[in-house]
XYZ file of N, CA and C in Angstrom:
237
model
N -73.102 21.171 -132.351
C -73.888 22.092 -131.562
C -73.996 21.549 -130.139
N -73.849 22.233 -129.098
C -73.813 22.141 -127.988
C -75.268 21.906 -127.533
N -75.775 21.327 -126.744
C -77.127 20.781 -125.908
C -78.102 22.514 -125.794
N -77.421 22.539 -125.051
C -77.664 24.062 -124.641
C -78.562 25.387 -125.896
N -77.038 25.015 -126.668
C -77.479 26.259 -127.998
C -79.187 25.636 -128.735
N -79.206 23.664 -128.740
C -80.596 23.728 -129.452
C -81.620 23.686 -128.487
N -81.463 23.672 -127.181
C -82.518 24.197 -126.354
C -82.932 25.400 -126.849
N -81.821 26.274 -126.580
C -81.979 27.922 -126.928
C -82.880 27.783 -128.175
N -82.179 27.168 -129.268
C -83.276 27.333 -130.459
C -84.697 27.107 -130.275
N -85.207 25.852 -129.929
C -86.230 25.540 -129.362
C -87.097 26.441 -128.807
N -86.785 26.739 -127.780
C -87.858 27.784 -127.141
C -87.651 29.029 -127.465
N -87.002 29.284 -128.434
C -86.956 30.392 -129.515
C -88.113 30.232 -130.351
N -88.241 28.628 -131.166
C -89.236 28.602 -131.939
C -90.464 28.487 -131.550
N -90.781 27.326 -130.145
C -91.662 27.924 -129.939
C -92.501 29.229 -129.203
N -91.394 29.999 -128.575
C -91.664 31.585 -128.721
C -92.685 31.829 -129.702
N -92.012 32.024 -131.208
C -92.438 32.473 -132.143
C -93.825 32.230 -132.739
N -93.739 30.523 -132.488
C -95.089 29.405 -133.126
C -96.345 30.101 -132.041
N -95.788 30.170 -130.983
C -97.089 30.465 -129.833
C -97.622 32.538 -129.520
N -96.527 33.115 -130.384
C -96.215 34.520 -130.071
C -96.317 34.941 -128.791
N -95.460 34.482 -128.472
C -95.215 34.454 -126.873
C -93.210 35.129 -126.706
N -93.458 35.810 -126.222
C -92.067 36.439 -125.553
C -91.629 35.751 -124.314
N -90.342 36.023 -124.215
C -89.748 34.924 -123.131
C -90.552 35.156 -121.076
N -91.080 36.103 -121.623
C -91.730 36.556 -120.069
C -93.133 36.142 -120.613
N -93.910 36.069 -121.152
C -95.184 35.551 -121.785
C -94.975 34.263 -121.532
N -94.104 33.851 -122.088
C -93.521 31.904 -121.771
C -93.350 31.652 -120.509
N -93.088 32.567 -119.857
C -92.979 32.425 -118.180
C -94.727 32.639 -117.790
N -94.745 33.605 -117.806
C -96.536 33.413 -117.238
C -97.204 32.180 -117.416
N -97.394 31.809 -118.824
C -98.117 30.547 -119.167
C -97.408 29.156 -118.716
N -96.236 28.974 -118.214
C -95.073 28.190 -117.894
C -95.247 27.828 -116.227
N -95.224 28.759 -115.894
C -94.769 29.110 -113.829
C -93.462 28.417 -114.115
N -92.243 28.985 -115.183
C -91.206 29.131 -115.258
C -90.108 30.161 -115.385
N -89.367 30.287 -114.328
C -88.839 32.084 -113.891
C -88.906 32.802 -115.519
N -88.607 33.842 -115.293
C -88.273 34.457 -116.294
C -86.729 34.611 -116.960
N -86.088 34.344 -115.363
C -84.548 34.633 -115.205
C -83.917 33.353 -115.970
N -85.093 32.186 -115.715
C -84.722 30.680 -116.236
C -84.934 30.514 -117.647
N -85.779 31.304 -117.823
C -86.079 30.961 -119.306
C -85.121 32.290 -120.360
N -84.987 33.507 -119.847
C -83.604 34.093 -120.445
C -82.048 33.795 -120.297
N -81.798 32.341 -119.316
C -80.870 32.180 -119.307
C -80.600 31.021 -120.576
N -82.074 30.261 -120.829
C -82.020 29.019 -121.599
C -81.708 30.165 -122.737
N -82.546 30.682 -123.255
C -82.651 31.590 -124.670
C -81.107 32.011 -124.977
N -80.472 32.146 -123.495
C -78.978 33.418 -124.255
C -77.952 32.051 -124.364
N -78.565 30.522 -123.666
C -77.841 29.581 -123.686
C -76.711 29.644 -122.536
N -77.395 30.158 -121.519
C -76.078 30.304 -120.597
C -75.961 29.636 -119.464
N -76.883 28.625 -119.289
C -76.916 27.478 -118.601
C -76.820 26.282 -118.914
N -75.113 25.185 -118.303
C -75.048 24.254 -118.966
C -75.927 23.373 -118.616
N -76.584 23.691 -117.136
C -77.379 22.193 -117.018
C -78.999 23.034 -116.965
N -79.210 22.879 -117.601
C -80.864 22.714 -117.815
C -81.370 21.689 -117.019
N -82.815 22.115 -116.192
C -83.363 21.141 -115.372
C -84.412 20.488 -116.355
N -84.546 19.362 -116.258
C -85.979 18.588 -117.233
C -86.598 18.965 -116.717
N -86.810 19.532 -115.790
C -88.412 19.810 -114.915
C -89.344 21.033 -115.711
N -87.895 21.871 -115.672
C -87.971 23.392 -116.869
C -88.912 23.214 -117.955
N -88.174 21.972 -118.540
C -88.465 21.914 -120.583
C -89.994 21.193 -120.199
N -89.951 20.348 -118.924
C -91.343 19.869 -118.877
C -92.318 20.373 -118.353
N -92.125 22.306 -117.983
C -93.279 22.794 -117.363
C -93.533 23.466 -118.623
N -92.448 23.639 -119.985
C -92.835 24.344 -120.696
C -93.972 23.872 -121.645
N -93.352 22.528 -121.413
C -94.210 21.389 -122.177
C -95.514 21.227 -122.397
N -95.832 21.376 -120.741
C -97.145 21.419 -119.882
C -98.220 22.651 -120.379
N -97.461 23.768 -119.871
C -97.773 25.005 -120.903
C -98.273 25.453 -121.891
N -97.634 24.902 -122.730
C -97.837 24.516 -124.168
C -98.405 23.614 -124.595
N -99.220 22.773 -123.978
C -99.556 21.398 -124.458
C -99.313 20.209 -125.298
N -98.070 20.376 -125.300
C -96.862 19.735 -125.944
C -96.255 18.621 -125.211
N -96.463 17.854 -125.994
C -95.371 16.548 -125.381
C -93.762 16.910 -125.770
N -92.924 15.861 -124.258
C -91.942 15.932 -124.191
C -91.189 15.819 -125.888
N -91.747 14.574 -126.088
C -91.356 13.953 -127.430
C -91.257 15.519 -129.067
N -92.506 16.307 -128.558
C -92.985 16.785 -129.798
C -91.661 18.182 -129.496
N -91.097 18.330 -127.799
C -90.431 19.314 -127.976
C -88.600 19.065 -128.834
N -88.472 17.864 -127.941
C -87.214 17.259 -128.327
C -87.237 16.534 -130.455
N -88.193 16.676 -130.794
C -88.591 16.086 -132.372
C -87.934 17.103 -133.244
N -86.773 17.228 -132.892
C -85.933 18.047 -134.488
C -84.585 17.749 -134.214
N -84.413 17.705 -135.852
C -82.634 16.970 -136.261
C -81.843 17.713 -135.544
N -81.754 18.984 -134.889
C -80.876 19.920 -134.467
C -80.671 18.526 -132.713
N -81.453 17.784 -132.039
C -81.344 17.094 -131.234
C -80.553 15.474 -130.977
N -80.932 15.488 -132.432
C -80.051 13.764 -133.107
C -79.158 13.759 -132.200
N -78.715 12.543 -131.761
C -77.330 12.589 -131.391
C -76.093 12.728 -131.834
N -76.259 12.327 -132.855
C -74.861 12.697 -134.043
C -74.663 14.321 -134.113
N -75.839 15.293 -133.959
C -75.167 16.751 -134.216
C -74.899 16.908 -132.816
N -75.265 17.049 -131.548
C -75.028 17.284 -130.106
C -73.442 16.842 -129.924
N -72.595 17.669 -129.680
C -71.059 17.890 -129.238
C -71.627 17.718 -127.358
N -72.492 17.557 -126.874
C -72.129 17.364 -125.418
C -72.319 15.878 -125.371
């Protein structure tokens, strides 16, 4: 799996965990909307950390608690 695609998953799930839509995730974020449907469709190879860490912020989530699933291991990541 590509970097990218388990981002996409990620803020897919927590979409879901928070019931928050990708423009809802932007309000609570002060992260574009354009940025956060590009992470979701996976169509940006470089993701800024600043991004995953305003979502973080947002969410009251540590860096650690976003990056904490096997889909991140290094052994599955092809980048």
């Amino acid at each position: 799996m590509e970097l990218k695609d388990a981002i996409a998953i990620r803020v897919k799930e927590l979409c879901a965990k928070y019931g928050l839509t990708t423009h809802g995730l932007s309000l609570k974020t002060g992260v574009a909307n354009s940025t956060l449907a590009d992470m979701v469709n996976a169509r940006n190879e470089s993701i800024q950390i600043k991004h995953i860490y305003s979502i973080c912020a947002g969410l009251d989530i540590n860096l650690k608690d976003f990056f904490d699933r096997p889909y991140f291991d290094k052994n599955t990541l092809t980048d």
